[in-house]
Coordinates of C-alpha atoms and ligand atoms in Angstrom, one line a residue:
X37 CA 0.0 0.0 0.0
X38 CA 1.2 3.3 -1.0
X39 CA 0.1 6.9 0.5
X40 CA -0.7 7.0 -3.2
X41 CA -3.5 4.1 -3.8
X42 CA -6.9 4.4 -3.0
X43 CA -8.8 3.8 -0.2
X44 CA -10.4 1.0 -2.0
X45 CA -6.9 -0.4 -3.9
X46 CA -6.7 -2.8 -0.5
X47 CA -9.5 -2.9 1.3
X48 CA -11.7 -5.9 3.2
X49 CA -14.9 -4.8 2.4
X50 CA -18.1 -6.4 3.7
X51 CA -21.3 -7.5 1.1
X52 CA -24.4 -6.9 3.5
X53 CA -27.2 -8.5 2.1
X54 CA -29.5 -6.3 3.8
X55 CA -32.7 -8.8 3.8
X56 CA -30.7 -11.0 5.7
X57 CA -28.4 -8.8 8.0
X58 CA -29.9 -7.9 11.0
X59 CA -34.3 -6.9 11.4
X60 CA -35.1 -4.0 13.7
X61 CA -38.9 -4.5 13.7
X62 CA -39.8 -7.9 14.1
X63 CA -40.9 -8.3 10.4
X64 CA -38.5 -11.3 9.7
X65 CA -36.4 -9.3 7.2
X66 CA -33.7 -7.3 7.5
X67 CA -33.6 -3.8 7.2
X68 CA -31.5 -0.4 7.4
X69 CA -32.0 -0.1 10.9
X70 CA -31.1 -3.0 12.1
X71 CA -27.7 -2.8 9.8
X72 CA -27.1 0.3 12.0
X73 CA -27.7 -1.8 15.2
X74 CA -24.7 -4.3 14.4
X75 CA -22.6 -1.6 12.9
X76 CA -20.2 -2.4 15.9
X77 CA -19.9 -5.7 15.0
X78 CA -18.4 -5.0 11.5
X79 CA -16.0 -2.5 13.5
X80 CA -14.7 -5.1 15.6
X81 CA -14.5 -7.5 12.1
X82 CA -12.4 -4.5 11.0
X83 CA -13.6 -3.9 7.8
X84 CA -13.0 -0.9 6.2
X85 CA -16.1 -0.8 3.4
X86 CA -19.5 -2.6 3.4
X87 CA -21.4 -2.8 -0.1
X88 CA -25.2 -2.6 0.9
X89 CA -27.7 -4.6 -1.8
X90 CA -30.8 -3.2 -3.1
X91 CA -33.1 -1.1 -0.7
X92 CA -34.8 0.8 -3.1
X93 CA -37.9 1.0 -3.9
X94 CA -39.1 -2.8 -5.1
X95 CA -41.9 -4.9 -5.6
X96 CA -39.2 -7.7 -5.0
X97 CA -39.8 -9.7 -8.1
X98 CA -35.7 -10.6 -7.5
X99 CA -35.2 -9.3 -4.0
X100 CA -34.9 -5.7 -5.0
X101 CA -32.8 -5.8 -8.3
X102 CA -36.0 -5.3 -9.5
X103 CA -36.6 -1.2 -8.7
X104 CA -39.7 0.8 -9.2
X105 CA -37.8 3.8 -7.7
X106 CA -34.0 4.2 -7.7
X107 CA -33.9 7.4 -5.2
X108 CA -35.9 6.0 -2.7
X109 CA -36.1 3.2 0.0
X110 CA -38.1 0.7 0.2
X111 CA -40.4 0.6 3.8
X112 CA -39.3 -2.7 4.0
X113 CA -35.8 -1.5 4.6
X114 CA -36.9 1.9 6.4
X115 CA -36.5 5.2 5.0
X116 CA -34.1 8.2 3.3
X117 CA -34.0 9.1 7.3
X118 CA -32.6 5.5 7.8
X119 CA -30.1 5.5 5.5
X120 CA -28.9 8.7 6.2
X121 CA -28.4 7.2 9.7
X122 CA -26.3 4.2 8.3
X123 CA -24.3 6.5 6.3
X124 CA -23.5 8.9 9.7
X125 CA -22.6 6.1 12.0
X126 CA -20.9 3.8 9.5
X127 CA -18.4 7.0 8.8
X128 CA -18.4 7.5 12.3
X129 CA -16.8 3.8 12.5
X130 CA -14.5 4.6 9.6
X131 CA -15.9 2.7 7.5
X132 CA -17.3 3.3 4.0
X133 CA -20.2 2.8 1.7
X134 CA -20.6 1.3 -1.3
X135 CA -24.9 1.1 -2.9
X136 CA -26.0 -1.1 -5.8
X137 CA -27.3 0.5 -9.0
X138 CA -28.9 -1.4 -11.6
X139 CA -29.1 -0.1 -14.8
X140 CA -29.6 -2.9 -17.0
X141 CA -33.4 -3.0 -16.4
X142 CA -35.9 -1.3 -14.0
X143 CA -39.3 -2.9 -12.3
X144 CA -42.2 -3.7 -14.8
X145 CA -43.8 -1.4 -11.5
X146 CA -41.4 1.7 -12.3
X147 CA -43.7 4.4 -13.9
X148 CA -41.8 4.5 -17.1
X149 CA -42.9 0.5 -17.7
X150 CA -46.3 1.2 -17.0
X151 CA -46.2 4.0 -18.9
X152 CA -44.9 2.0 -22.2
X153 CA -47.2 -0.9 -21.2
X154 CA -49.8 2.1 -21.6
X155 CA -48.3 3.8 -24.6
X156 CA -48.4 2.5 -28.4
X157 CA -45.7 0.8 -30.6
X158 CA -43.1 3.2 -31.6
X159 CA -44.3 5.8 -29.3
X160 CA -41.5 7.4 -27.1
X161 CA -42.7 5.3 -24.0
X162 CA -41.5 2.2 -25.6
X163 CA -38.4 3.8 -26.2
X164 CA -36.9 3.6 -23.1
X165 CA -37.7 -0.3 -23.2
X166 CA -36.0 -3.0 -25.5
X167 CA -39.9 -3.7 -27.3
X168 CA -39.7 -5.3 -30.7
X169 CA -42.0 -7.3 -33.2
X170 CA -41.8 -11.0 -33.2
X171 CA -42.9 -13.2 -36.0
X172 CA -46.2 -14.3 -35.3
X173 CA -46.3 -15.7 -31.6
X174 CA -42.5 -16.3 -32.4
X175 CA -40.7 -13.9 -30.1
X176 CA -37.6 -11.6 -32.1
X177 CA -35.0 -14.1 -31.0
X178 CA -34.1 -17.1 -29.4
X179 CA -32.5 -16.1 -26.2
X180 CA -33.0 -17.3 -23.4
X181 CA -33.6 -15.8 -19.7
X182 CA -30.6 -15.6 -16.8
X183 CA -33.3 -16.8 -14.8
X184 CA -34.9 -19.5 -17.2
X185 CA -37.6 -19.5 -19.9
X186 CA -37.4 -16.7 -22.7
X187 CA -36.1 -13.7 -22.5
X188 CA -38.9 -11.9 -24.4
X189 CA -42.2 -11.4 -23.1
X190 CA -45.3 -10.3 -25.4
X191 CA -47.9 -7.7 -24.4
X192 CA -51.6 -7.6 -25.3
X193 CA -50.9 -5.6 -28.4
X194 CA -48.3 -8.4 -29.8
X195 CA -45.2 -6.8 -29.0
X196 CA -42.5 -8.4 -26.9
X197 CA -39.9 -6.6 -24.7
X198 CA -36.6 -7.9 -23.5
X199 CA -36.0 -9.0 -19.9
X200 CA -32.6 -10.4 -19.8
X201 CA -33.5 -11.8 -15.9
X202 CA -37.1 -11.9 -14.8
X203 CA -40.2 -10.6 -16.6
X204 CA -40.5 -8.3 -14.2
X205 CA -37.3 -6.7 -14.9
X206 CA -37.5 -5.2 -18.1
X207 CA -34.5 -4.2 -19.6
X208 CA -34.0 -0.5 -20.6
X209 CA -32.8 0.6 -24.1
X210 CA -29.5 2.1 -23.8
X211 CA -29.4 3.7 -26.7
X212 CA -31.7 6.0 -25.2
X213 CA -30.4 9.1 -24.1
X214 CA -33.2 9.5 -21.4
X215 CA -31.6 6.3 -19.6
X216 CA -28.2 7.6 -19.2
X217 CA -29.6 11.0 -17.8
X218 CA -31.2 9.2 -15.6
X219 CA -29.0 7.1 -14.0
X220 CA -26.5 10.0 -14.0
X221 CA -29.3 11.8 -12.1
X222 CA -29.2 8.3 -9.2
X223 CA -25.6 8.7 -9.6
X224 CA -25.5 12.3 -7.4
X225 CA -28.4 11.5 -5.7
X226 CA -26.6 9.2 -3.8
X227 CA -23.0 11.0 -4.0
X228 CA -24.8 14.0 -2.5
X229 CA -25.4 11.9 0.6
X230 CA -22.5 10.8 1.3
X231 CA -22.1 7.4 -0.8
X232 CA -18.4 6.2 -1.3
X233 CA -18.7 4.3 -4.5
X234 CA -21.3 2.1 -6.2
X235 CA -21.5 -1.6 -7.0
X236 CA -22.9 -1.4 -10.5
X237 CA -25.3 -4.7 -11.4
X238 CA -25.0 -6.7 -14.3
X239 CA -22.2 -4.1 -15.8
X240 CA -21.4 -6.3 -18.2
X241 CA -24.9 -6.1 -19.5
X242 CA -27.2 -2.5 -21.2
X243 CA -25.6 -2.4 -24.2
X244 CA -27.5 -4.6 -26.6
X245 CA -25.7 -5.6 -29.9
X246 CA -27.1 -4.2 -33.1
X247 CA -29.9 -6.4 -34.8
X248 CA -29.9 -8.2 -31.8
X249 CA -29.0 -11.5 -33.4
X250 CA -30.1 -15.1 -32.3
X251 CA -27.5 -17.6 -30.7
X252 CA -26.6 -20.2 -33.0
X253 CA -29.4 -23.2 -32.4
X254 CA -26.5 -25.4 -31.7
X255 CA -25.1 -23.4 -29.1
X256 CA -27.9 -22.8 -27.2
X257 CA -27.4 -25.6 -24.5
X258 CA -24.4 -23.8 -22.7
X259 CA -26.8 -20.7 -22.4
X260 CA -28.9 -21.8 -19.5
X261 CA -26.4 -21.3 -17.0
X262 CA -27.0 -18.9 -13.7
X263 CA -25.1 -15.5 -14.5
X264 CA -22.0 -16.7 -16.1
X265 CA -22.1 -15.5 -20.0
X266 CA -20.4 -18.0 -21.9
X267 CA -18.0 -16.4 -24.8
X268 CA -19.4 -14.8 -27.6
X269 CA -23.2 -14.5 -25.5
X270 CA -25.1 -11.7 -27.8
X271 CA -26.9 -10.9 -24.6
X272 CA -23.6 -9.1 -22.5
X273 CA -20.3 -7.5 -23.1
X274 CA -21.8 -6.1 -26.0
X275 CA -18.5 -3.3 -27.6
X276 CA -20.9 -0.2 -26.7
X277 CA -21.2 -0.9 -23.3
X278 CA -17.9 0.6 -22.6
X279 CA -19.2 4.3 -23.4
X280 CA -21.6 3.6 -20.8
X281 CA -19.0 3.3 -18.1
X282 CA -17.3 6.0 -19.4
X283 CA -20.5 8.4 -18.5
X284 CA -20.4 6.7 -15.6
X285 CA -17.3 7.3 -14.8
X286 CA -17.2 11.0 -15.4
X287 CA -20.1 11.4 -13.3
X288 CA -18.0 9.5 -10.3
X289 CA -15.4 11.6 -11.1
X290 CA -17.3 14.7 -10.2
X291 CA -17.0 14.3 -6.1
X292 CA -13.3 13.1 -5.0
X293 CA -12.5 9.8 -4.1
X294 CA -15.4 7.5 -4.7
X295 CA -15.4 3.9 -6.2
X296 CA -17.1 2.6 -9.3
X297 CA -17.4 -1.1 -9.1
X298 CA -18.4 -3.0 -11.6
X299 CA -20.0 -7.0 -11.7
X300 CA -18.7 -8.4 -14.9
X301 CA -19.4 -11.9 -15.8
X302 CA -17.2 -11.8 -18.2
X303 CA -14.3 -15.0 -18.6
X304 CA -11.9 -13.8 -21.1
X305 CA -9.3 -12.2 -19.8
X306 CA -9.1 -9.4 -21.7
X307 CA -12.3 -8.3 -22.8
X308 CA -12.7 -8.3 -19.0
X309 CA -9.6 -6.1 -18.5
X310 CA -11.0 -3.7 -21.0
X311 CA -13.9 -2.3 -17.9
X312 CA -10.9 -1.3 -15.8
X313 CA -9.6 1.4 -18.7
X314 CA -7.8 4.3 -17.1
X315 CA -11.4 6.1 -17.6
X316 CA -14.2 3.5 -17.0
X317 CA -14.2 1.3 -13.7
X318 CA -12.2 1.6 -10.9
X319 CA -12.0 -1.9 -10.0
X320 CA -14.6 -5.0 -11.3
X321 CA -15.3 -8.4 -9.4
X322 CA -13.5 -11.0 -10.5
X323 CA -14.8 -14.2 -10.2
X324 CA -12.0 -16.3 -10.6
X325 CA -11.6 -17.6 -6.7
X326 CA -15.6 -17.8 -7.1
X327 CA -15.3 -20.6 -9.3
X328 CA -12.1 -22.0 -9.2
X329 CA -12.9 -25.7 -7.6
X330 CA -10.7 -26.7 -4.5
X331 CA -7.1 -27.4 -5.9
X332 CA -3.5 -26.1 -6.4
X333 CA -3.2 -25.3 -9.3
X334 CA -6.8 -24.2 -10.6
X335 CA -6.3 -21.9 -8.2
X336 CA -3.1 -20.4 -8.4
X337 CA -4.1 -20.3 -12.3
X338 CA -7.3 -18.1 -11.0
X339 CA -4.9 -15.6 -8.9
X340 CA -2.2 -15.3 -11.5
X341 CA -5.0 -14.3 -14.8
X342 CA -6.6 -11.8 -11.6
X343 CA -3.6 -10.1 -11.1
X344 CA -2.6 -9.6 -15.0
X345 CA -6.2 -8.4 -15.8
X346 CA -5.9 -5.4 -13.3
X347 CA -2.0 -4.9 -14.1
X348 CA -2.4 -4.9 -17.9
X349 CA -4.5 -1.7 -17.5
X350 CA -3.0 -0.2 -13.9
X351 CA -5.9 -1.0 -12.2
X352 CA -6.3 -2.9 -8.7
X353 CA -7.2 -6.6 -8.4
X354 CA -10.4 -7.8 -6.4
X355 CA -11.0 -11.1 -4.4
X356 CA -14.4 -12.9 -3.4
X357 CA -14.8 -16.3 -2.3
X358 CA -18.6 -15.8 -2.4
X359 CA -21.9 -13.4 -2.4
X360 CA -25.4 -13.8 -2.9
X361 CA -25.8 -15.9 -6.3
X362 CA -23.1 -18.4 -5.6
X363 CA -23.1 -21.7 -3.4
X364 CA -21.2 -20.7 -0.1
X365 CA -17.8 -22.2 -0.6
X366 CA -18.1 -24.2 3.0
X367 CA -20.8 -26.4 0.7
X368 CA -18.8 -25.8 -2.3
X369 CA -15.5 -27.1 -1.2
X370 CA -17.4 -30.6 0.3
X371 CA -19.3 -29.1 3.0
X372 CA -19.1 -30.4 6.8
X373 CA -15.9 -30.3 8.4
X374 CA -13.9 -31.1 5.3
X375 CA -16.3 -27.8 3.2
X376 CA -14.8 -25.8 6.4
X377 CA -11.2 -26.6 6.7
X378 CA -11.0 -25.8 2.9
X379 CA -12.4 -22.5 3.2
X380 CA -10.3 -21.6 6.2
X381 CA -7.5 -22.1 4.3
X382 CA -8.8 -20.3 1.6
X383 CA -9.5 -17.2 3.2
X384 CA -6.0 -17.0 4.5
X385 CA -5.4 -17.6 0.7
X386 CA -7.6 -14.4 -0.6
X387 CA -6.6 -12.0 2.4
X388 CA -3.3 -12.5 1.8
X389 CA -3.6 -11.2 -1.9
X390 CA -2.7 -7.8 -2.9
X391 CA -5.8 -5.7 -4.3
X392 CA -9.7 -5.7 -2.4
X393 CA -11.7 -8.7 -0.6
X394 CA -15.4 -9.0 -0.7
X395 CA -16.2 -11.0 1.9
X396 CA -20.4 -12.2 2.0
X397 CA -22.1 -11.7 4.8
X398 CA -22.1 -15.3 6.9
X399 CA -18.6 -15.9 5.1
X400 CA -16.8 -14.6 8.6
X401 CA -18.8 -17.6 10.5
X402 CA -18.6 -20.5 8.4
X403 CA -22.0 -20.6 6.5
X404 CA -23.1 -23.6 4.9
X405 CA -25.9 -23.6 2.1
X406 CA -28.8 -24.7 3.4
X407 CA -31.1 -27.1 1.8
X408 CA -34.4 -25.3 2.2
X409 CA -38.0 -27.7 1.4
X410 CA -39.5 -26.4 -1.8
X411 CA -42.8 -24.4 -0.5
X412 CA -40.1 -21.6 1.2
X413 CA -38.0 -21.1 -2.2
X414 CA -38.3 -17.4 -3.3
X415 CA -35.8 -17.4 -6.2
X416 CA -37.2 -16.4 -9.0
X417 CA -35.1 -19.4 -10.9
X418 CA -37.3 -21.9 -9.4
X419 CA -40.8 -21.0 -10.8
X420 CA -38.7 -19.6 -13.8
X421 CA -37.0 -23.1 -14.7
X422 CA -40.3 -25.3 -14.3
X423 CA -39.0 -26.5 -10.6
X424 CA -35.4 -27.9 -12.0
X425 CA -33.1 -25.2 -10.5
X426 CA -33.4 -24.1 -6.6
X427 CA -32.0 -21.2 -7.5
X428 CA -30.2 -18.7 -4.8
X429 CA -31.9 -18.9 -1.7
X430 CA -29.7 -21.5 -0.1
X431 CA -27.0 -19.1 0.3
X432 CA -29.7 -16.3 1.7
X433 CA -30.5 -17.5 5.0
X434 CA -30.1 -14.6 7.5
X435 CA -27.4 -14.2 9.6
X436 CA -27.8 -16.4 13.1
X437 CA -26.6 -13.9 15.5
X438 CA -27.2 -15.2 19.0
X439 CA -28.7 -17.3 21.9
X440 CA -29.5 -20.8 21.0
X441 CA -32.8 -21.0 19.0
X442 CA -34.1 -19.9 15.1
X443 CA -33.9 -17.0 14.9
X444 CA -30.7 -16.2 16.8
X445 CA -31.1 -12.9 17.0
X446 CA -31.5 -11.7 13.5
X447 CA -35.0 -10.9 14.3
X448 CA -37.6 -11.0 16.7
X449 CA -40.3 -12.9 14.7
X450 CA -40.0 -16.5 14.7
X451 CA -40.8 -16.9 10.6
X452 CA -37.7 -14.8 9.5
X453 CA -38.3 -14.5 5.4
X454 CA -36.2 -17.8 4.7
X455 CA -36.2 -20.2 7.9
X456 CA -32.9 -20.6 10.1
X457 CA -31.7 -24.0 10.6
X458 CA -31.4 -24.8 14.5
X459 CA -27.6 -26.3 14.2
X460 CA -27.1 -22.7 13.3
X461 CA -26.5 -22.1 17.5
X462 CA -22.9 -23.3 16.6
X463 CA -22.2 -20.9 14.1
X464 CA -23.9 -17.5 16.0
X465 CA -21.7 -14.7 16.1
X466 CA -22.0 -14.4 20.1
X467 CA -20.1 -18.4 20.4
X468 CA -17.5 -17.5 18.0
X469 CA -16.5 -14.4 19.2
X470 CA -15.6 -16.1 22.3
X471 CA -13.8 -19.4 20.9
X472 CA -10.1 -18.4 19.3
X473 CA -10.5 -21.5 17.1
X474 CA -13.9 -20.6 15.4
X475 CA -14.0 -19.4 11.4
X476 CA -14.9 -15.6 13.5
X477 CA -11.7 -15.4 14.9
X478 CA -9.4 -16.4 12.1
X479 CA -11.3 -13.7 9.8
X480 CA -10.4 -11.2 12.6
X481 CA -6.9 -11.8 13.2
X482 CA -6.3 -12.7 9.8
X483 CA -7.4 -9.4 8.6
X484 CA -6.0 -7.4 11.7
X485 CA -2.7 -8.7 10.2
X486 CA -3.3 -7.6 6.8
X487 CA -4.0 -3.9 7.9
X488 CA -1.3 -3.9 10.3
X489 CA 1.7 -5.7 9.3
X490 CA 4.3 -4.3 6.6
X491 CA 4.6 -7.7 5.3
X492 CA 1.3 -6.9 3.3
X493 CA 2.8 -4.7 0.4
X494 CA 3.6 -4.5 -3.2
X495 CA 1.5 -5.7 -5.3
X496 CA 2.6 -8.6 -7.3
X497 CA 3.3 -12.1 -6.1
X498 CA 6.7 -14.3 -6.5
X499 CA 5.2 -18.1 -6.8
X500 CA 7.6 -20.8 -5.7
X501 CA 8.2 -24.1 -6.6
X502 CA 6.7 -26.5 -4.1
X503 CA 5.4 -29.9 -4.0
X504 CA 1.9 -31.3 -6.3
X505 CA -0.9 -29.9 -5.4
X506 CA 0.5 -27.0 -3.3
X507 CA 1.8 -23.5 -3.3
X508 CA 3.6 -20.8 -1.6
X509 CA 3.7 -17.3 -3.0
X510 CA 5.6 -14.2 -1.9
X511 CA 5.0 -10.7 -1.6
X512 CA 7.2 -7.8 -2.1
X513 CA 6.8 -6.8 1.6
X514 CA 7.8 -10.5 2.8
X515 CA 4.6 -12.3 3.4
X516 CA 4.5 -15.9 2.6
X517 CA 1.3 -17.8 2.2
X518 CA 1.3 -21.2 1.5
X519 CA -1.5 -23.5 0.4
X520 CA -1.6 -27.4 0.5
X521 CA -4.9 -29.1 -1.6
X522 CA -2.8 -32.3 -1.7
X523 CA -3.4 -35.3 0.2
X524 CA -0.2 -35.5 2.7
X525 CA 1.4 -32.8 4.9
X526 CA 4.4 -30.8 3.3
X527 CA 7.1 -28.7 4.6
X528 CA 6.4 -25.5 5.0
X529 CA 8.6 -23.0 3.4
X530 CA 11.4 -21.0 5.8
X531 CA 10.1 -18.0 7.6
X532 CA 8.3 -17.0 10.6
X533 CA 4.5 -18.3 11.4
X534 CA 2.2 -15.3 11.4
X535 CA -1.0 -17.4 11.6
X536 CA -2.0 -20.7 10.1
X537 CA -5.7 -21.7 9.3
X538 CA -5.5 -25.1 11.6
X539 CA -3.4 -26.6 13.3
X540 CA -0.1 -27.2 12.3
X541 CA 1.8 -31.3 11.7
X542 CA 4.4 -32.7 13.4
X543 CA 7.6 -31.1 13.1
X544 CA 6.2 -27.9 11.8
X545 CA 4.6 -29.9 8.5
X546 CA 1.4 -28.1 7.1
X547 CA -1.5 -30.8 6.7
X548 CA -3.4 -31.3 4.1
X549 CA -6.2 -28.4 3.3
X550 CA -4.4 -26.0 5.1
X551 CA -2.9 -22.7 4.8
X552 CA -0.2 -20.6 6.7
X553 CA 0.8 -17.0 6.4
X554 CA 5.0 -16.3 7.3
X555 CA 7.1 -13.6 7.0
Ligands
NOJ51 C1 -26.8 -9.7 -10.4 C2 -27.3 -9.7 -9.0 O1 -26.2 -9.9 -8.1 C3 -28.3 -10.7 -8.9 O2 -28.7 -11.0 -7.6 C4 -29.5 -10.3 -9.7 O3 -30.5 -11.3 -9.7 C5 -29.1 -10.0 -11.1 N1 -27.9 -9.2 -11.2 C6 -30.2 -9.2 -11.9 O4 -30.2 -7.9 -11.4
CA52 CA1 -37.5 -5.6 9.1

């Protein structure tokens, strides 16, 4: 870290899925105020951002990435007073504050929908919409829906609009100068009270390519998958999106220091590189750790392509194991005891990285995914895909904070809006703040270490050679972490143990699924 970077260039910043943080008024979701209530808690974490989701205005189609009204809240989630609260007291912490946007589509409830819905064909209405004509009962192309089914949906007069995700997000018309204004207008509205950056959804998506041409019939298989565009997907990464970010930018650029942060679900390397130009985003998710599966060299392979994305174009890297439209990696790297020795050792692996972590809310206490019955599922994926994919709820459940019963704190109704398993009393903050050995305290002390100790600079990593299915890389300042994914314990490379994520082999050996920090 240099007096130079950013505030975000480094930082541990915290995803708070606000439905499932922390309920203030027994209504079994979570909401801005009871955020503010366990502000302390993310102080003591000692993270220095948190990226809120969605509280605006929302008929909650898709948990609030479906917004009627950008520059408002949602009563489910309080109030402009409430916020503006949040925003005090998180400053007052030193933390700061990063809000979704989502400009790829708006509510079918936002009042310009229902105002096309209203209006004619051609009429200006329908111009801030992707409407089209179809052939018959034939919609204008084949592609499919994020969230299954078609992505076109026909209104009484035989038209069809585009909704990339849900029908009930109904994706604008970029090429519409009205839409830009518009969210430039969101942009400041936020800034002006106090925001520190944005987190902007589906960035990867607005711009639609010209014609908007069908995806070869034979191709269409690999399409149905959750988020992830596969190359060459018509429906994202689209050439004129980058002018997009480049309005957005400027409009960042207008109050000093803030962070545009994009979600791109995009694999190749360097289209991806290509959002992080000196004059679009600052930084963009990468999702390389996200999907990497449990193994030496898969992952190293991940870090490596990270780093040179953000290096090729002087921009800074970003880490996340998880967040709310992924498995949790405890279930993802085998679940159990063996899902939670893996992700120990893989958050010493992502906080010991150069560039920003996003850790998901539940990731600090060991969350599995929870298998919830089908009558509870809320996912819009599930009606969507005729009852074949769960979809995201799983990795929803709110937070278990306390005591030993559903729901532990998190609210004081007893139906919270996704039910709380009871082995969840192991997991509650309150146990694990008091056990050194729990997945609570190796978060804390591994990321006290990372703010504090010089061994955390530079930004580029030496790899060494080391045994299969291990490695060991080196930072500039002197931090060593080493992984081992193999099935034997290995000798750890020289240096001085910092902190390990379990216990360590005879004669100083690391086992296997374990990682150690040394300097
Ligand atoms: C990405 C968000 O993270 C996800 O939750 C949402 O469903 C889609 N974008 C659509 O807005
Ligand atoms: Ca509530």
């Amino acid at each position: 870290m240099t007096s130079r970077d950013p505030w975000w260039a480094n930082a541990v910043c915290y995803q708070v899925y606000v439905r499932s943080f922390a309920d203030s008024n027994g209504d079994g979701i979570g909401d801005l105020e009871g955020l503010r209530s366990r502000l302390g808690y993310l102080e003591l974490l000692g993270v220095q951002a948190l990226w809120l989701t969605p509280f605006y205005r929302s008929p909650m189609a898709d948990h609030g990435y479906d917004v009627a009204d950008p520059r408002d809240v949602d009563p489910v989630f309080g109030d402009l007073a409430a916020f503006d609260a949040v925003i005090a007291d998180a400053h007052e912490c030193g933390m700061k504050i990063i809000v979704d946007v989502v400009p790829n589509h708006s509510s079918d409830q936002h009042e310009w929908f229902q105002a096309a819905l209203a209006a004619e064909p051609g009429s200006p209405e329908r111009a801030r919409y992707v409407f089209a004509d179809g052939e018959g009962d034939e919609p204008p192309n084949n592609w499919p829906s994020i969230f299954g089914g078609p992505a076109w949906t026909q209104v009484p007069d035989g038209q069809w609009y585009l909704h990339l995700f849900a029908p009930e997000q109904p994706d604008l018309n970029w090429a519409n100068p009205e839409i830009s204004e518009d969210l430039a207008k969101t942009l400041r509205f936020w800034l002006d009270r106090g925001v520190d950056g944005f987190r902007i959804d589906v960035a990867h998506g607005m711009a639609k390519p010209d014609g908007l041409p069908s995806i070869p019939a034979d191709e269409l298989k690999q399409f149905s998958e959750l988020l992830a565009a596969p190359e060459h997907d018509p429906r994202f990464d689209a050439d004129g999106v980058h002018d997009i970010h480049r309005m957005i930018r400027s409009v960042v650029d207008e109050y000093p220091d803030k962070l545009a942060l994009g979600e791109i679900w995009v694999r190749d390397a360097d289209r991806f590189a290509m959002y992080l130009r000196p004059d679009e985003l600052h930084q963009a998710f990468y999702f390389g750790l996200t999907e990497a599966v449990y193994d030496a060299d898969e992952i190293r392979e991940a870090i490596t392509s990270g780093l040179q994305a953000a290096e090729s174009v002087g921009s800074h890297s970003t880490w996340t194991l998880s967040n709310h439209d992924v498995v949790r990696e405890v279930t993802r790297y085998g679940d159990g005891e063996l899902g939670t020795r893996r992700a120990r050792a893989m958050a010493l692996v992502e906080l010991a990285l150069p560039g920003a972590v996003y850790i998901y809310n539940g990731e600090e206490l060991g969350l599995p995914n929870v298998d919830l019955p089908d009558e509870v599922l809320q996912d819009p994926t599930w009606e969507r895909s005729g009852h074949t994919e769960r979809g995201r709820d799983g990795c929803r459940v709110p937070v278990p904070w306390e005591g030993n019963e559903p729901p532990f704190g998190f609210s004081t109704a007893e139906d919270t809006w996704l039910p709380m398993p009871p082995e969840w009393r192991e997991l509650c903050v309150e146990k694990q703040l008091e056990d050194p050995g729990s997945m609570l305290s190796l978060y804390r002390s591994a990321i006290d270490l990372r703010q504090k100790n010089p061994a955390f600079t530079g930004n580029t990593v030496e790899w060494f050679a080391g045994p299969a299915g291990c490695f060991a890389f080196r930072r500039p300042g002197g931090l060593i972490c080493a992984l081992n994914t193999s099935g034997a314990p290995v000798p750890l490379p020289p240096g001085d143990l910092l902190l390990a994520s379990g216990p360590l082999a005879e004669d100083g050996y690391l086992p296997t699924d374990t990682a150690a920090w040394l300097a």
